[in-house]
mmCIF file of C-alpha atoms in Angstrom:
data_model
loop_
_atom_site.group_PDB
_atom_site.id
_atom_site.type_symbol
_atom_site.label_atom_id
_atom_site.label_comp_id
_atom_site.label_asym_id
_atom_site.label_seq_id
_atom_site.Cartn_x
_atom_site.Cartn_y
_atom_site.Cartn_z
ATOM 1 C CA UNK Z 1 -1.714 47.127 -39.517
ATOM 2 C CA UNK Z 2 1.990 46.171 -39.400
ATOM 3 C CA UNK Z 3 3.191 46.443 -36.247
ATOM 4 C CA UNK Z 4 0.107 45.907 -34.260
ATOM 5 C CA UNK Z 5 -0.228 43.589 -31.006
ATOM 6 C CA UNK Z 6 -2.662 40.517 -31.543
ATOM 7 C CA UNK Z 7 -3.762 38.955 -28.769
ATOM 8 C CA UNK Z 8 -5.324 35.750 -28.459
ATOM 9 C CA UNK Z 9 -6.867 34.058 -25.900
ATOM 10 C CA UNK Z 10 -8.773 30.589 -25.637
ATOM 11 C CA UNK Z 11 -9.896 28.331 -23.147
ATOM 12 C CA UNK Z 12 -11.487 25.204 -23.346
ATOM 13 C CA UNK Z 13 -13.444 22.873 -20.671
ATOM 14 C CA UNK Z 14 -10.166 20.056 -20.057
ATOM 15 C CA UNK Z 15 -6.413 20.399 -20.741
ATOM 16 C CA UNK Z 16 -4.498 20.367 -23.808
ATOM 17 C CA UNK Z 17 -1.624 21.383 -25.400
ATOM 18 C CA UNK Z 18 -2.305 24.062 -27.585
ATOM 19 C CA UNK Z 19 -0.425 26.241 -30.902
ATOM 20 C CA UNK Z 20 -1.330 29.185 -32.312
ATOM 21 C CA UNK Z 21 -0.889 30.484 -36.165
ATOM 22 C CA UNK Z 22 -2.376 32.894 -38.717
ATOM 23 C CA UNK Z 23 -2.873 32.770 -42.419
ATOM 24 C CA UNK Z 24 -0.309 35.990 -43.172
ATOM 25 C CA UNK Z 25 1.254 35.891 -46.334
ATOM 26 C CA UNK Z 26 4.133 34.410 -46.372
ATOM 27 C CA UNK Z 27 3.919 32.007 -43.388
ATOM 28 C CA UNK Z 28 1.858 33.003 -39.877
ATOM 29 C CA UNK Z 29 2.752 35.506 -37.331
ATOM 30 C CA UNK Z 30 5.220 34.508 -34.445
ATOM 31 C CA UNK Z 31 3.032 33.767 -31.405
ATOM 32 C CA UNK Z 32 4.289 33.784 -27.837
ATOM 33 C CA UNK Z 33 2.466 32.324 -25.281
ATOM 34 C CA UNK Z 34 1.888 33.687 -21.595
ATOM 35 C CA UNK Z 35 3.504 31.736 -19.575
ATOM 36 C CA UNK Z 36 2.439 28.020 -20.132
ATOM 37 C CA UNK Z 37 -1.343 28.851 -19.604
ATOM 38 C CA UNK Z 38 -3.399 28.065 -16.766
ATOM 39 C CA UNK Z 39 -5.755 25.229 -15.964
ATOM 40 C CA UNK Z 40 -7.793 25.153 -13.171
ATOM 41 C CA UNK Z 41 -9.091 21.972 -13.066
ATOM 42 C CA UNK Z 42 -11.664 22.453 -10.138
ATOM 43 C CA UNK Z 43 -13.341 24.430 -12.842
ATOM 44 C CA UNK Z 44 -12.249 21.947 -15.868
ATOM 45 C CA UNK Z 45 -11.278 25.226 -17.157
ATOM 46 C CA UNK Z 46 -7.861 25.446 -19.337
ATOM 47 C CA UNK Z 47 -6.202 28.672 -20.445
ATOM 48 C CA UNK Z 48 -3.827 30.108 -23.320
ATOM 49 C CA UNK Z 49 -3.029 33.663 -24.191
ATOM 50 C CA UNK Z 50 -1.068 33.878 -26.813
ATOM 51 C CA UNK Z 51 0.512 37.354 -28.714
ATOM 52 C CA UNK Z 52 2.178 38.256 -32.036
ATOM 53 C CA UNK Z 53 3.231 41.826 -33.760
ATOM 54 C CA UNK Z 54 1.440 41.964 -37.172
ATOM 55 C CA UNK Z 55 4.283 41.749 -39.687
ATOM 56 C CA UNK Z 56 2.055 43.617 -42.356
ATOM 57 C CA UNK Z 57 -1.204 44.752 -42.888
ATOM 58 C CA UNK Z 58 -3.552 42.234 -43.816
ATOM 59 C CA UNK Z 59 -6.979 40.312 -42.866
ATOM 60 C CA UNK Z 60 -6.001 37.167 -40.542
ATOM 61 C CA UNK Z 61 -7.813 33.774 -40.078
ATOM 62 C CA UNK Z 62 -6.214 32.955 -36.417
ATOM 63 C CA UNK Z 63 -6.346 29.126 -36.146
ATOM 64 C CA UNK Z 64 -5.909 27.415 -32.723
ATOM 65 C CA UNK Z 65 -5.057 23.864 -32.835
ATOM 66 C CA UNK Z 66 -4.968 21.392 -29.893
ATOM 67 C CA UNK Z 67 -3.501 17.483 -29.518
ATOM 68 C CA UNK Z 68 -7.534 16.556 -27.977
ATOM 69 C CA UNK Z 69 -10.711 18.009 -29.406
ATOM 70 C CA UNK Z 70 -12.491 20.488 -26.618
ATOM 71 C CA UNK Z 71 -15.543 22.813 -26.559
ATOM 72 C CA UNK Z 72 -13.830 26.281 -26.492
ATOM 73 C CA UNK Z 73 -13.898 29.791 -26.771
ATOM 74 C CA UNK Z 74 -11.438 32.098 -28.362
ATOM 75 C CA UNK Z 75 -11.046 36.155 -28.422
ATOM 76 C CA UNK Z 76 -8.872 38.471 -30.417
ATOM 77 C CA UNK Z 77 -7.388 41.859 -29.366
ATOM 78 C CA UNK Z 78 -5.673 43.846 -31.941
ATOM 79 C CA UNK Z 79 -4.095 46.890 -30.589
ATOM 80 C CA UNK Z 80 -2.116 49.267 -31.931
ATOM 81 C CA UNK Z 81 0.539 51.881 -30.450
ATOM 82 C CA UNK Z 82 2.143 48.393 -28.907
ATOM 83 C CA UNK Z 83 6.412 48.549 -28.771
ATOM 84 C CA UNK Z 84 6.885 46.082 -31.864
ATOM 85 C CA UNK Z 85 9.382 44.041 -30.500
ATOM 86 C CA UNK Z 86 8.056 40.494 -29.220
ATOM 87 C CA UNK Z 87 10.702 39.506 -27.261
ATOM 88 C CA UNK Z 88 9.851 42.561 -24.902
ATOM 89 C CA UNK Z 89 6.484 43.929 -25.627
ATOM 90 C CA UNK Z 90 4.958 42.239 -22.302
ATOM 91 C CA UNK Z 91 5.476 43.457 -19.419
ATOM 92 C CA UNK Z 92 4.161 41.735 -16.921
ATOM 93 C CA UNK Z 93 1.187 39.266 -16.323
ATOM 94 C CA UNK Z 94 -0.473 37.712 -13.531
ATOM 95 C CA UNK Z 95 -2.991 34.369 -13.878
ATOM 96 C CA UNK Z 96 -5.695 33.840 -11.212
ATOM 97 C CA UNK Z 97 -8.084 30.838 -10.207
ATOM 98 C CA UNK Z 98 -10.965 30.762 -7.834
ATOM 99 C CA UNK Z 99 -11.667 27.404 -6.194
ATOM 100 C CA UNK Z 100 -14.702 28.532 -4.029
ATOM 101 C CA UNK Z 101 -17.715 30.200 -5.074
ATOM 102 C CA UNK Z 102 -16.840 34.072 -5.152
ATOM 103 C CA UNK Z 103 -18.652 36.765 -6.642
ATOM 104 C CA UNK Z 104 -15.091 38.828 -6.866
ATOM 105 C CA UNK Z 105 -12.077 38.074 -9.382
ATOM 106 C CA UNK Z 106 -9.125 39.862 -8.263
ATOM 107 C CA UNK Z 107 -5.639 39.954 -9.805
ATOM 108 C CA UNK Z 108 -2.816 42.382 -9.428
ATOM 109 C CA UNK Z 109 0.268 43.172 -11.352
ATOM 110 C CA UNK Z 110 3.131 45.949 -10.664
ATOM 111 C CA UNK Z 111 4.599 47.459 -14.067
ATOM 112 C CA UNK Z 112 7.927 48.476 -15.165
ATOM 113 C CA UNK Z 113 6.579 50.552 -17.542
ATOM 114 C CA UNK Z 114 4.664 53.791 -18.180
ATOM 115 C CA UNK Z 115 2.197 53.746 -20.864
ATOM 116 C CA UNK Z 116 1.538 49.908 -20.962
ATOM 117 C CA UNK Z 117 -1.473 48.637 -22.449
ATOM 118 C CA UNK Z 118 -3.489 46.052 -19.944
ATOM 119 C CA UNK Z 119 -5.588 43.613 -21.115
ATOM 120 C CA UNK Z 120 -8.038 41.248 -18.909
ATOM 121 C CA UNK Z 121 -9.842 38.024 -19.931
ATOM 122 C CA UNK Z 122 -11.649 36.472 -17.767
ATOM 123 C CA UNK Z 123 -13.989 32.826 -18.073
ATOM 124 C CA UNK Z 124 -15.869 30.858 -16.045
ATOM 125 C CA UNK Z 125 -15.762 27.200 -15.690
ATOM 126 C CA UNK Z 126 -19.247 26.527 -14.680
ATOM 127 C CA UNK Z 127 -22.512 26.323 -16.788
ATOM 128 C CA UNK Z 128 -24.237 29.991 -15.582
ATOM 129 C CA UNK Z 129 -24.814 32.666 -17.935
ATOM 130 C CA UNK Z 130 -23.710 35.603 -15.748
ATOM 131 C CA UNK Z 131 -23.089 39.257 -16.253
ATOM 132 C CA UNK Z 132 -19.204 40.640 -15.798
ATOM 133 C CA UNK Z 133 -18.642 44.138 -14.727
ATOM 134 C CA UNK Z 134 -15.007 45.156 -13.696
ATOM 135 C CA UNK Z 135 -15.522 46.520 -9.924
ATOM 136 C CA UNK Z 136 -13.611 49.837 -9.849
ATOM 137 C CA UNK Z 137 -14.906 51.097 -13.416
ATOM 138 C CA UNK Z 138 -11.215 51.894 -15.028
ATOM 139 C CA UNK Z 139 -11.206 49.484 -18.160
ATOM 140 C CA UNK Z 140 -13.531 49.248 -20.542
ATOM 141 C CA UNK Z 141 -15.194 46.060 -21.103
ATOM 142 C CA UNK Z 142 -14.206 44.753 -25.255
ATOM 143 C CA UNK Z 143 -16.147 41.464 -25.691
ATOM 144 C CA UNK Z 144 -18.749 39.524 -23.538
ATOM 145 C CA UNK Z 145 -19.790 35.514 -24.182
ATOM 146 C CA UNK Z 146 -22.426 34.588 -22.744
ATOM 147 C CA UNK Z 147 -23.340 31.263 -24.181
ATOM 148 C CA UNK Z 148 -23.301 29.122 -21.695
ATOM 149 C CA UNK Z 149 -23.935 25.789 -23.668
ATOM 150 C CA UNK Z 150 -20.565 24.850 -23.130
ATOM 151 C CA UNK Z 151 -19.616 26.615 -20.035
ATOM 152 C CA UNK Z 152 -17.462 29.101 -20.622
ATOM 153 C CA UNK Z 153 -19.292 32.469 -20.384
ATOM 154 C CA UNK Z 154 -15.977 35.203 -21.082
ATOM 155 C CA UNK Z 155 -15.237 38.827 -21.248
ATOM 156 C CA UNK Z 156 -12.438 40.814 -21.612
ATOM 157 C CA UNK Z 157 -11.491 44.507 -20.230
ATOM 158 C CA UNK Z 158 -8.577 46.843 -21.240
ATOM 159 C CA UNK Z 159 -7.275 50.254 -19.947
ATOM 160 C CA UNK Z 160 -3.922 52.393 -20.906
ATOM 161 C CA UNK Z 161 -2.378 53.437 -18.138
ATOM 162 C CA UNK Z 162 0.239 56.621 -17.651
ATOM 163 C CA UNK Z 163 2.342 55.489 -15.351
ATOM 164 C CA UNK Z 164 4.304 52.070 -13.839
ATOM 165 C CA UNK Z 165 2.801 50.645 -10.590
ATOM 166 C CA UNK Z 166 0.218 48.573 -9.229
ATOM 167 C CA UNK Z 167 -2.324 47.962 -11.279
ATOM 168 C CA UNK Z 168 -5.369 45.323 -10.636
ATOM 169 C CA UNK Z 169 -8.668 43.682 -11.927
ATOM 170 C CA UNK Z 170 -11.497 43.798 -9.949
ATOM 171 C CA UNK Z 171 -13.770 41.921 -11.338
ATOM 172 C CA UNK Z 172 -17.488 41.762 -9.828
ATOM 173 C CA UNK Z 173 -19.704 39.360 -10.887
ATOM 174 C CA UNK Z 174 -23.967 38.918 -10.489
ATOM 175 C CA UNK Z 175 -24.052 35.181 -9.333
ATOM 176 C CA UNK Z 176 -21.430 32.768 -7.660
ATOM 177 C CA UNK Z 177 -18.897 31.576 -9.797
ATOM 178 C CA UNK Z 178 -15.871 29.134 -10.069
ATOM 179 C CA UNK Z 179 -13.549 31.125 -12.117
ATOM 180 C CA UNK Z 180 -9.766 31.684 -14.081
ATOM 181 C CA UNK Z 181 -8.889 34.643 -15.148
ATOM 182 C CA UNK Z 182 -5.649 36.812 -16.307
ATOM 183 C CA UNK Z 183 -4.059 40.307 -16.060
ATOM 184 C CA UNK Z 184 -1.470 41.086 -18.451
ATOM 185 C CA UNK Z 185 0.688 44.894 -19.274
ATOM 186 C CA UNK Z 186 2.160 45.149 -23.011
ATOM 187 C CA UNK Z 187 4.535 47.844 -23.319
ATOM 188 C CA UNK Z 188 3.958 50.823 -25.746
ATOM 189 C CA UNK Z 189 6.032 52.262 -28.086
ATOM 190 C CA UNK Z 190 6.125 55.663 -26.930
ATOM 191 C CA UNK Z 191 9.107 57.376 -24.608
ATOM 192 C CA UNK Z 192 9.314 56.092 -21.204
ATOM 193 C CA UNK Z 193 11.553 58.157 -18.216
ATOM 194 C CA UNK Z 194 12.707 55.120 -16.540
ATOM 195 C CA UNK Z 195 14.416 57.304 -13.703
ATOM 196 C CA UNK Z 196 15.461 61.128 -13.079
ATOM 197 C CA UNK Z 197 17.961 62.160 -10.448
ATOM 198 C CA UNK Z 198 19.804 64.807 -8.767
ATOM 199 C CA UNK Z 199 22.849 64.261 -7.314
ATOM 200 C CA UNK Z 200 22.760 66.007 -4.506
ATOM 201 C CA UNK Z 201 19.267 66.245 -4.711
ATOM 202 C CA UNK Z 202 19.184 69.813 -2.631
ATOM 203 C CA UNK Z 203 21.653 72.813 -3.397
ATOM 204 C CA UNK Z 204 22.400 76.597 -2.836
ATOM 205 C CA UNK Z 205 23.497 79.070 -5.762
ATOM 206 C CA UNK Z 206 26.518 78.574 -6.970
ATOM 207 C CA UNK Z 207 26.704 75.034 -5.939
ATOM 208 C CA UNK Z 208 26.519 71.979 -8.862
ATOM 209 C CA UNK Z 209 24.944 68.906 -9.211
ATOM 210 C CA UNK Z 210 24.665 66.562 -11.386
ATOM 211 C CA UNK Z 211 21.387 65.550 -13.505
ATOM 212 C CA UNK Z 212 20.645 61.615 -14.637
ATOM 213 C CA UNK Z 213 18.548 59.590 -16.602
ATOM 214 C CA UNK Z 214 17.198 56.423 -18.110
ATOM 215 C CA UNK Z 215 14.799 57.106 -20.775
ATOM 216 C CA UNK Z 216 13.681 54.488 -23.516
ATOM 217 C CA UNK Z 217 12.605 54.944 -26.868
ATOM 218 C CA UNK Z 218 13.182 58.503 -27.345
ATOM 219 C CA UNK Z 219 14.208 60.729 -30.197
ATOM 220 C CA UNK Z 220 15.545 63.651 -28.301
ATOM 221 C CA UNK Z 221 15.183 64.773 -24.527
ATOM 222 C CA UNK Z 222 14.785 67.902 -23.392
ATOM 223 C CA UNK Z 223 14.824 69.296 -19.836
ATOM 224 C CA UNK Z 224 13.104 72.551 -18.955
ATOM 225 C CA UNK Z 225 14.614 75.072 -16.382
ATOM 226 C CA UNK Z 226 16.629 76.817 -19.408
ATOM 227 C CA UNK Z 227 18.614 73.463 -19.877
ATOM 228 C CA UNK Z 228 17.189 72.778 -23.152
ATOM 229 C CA UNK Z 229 17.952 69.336 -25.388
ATOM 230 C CA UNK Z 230 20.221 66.967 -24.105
ATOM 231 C CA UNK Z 231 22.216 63.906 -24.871
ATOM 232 C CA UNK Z 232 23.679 61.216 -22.806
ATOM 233 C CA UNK Z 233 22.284 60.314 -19.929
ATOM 234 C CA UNK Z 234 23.900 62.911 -17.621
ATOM 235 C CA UNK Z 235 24.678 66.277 -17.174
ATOM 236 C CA UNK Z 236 26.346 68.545 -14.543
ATOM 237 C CA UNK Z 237 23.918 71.928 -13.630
ATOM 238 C CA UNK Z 238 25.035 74.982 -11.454
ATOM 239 C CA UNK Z 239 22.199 77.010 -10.875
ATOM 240 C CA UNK Z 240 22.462 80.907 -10.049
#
């Protein structure tokens, strides 16, 4: 659907320099990439997450194409709700390699913004066909590959949140594991109350104050407590 986040991500088993297209009429997608990827190379493990906003609805063929051939894997996301505006639909995004056996991935990130979307993909750089289950049970898991002919069992995990913070992937796996994995928020498109104050923030009848805001992407704001719709980002209140 137009408008919709794609997400791609790929890893292969060395390093390469990697692009990302579609077949979308009229010439592909714009795809930004996260960062400049990650490659772990204890785990010969190297990976690209790319993202685009669908500029109309239509069935994609998402090609990946790299300067060295490479046994890889590649997943897809589409997601819709996203803020359609790729020069600030992500948020934040956090990378993460494990150079000793572990049986945990962990990864945190700290939002800006309410509502974001977070998306995990995780892959292993080690022949074992394992089972991925993320540890504290608040994303749901999307896609699981576990072929392990080429090393790279994957899975990926998403979750909407309702409000900016910390936010981390825990993810447990059932045997030992050399590992890379990423973490990244896309903003939504709905309202977000960046801040609310009172200045003062206590007062006695008869006394004023005044009321301020940062809100994005909204329509109209109203604020209860008989003040009713608003405009600007201040106002002056005198309760009685």
């Amino acid at each position: 659907v137009a408008g919709d986040l794609i997400i791609v991500a790929w890893r292969a088993d060395a390093q390469n320099s990697v692009t990302c297209a579609d077949n979308a009429a009229g010439g592909s997608n714009t795809y930004n990439e996260i960062g400049s990827g990650q490659y772990f190379s204890t785990a010969s493990c190297d990976m690209h997450v790319f993202y685009a906003i669908a500029k109309a609805t239509e069935t994609l063929t998402i090609t990946i194409t790299t300067a060295a051939a490479a046994y890889s894997v590649i997943t897809v996301h589409v997601v819709s709700g996203a803020l359609a505006d790729l020069a600030n639909v992500l948020d934040t995004h956090a990378f993460s390699t494990h150079a000793t056996n572990t049986q945990l991935s962990t990864a945190t990130i700290n939002t800006t913004n309410a509502n974001d979307y977070i998306f995990i993909w995780w892959t292993e750089g080690a022949a074992n066909n394992i089972t991925v289950n993320e540890g504290n049970g608040l994303y749901t898991k999307r896609q699981e590959n576990t072929d392990y002919y080429i090393g790279a069992p994957s899975s990926s995990f998403d979750r909407i949140v309702s409000s900016r913070g910390a936010y981390s992937q825990n993810v447990n796996l059932t045997s030992d594991s050399l590992e890379v994995s990423i973490i990244a928020a896309f903003k939504s498109n709905l309202p977000d109350i960046t801040s609310f104050t009172s200045t003062p923030v206590k007062m006695q009848n008869g006394e004023s104050a005044t009321l301020d805001w940062v809100i994005q992407r909204a329509d109209s704001v109203s604020i209860d407590q008989g003040i009713g719709t608003v405009t600007g980002s201040s106002r002056p209140v005198s309760p009685t």
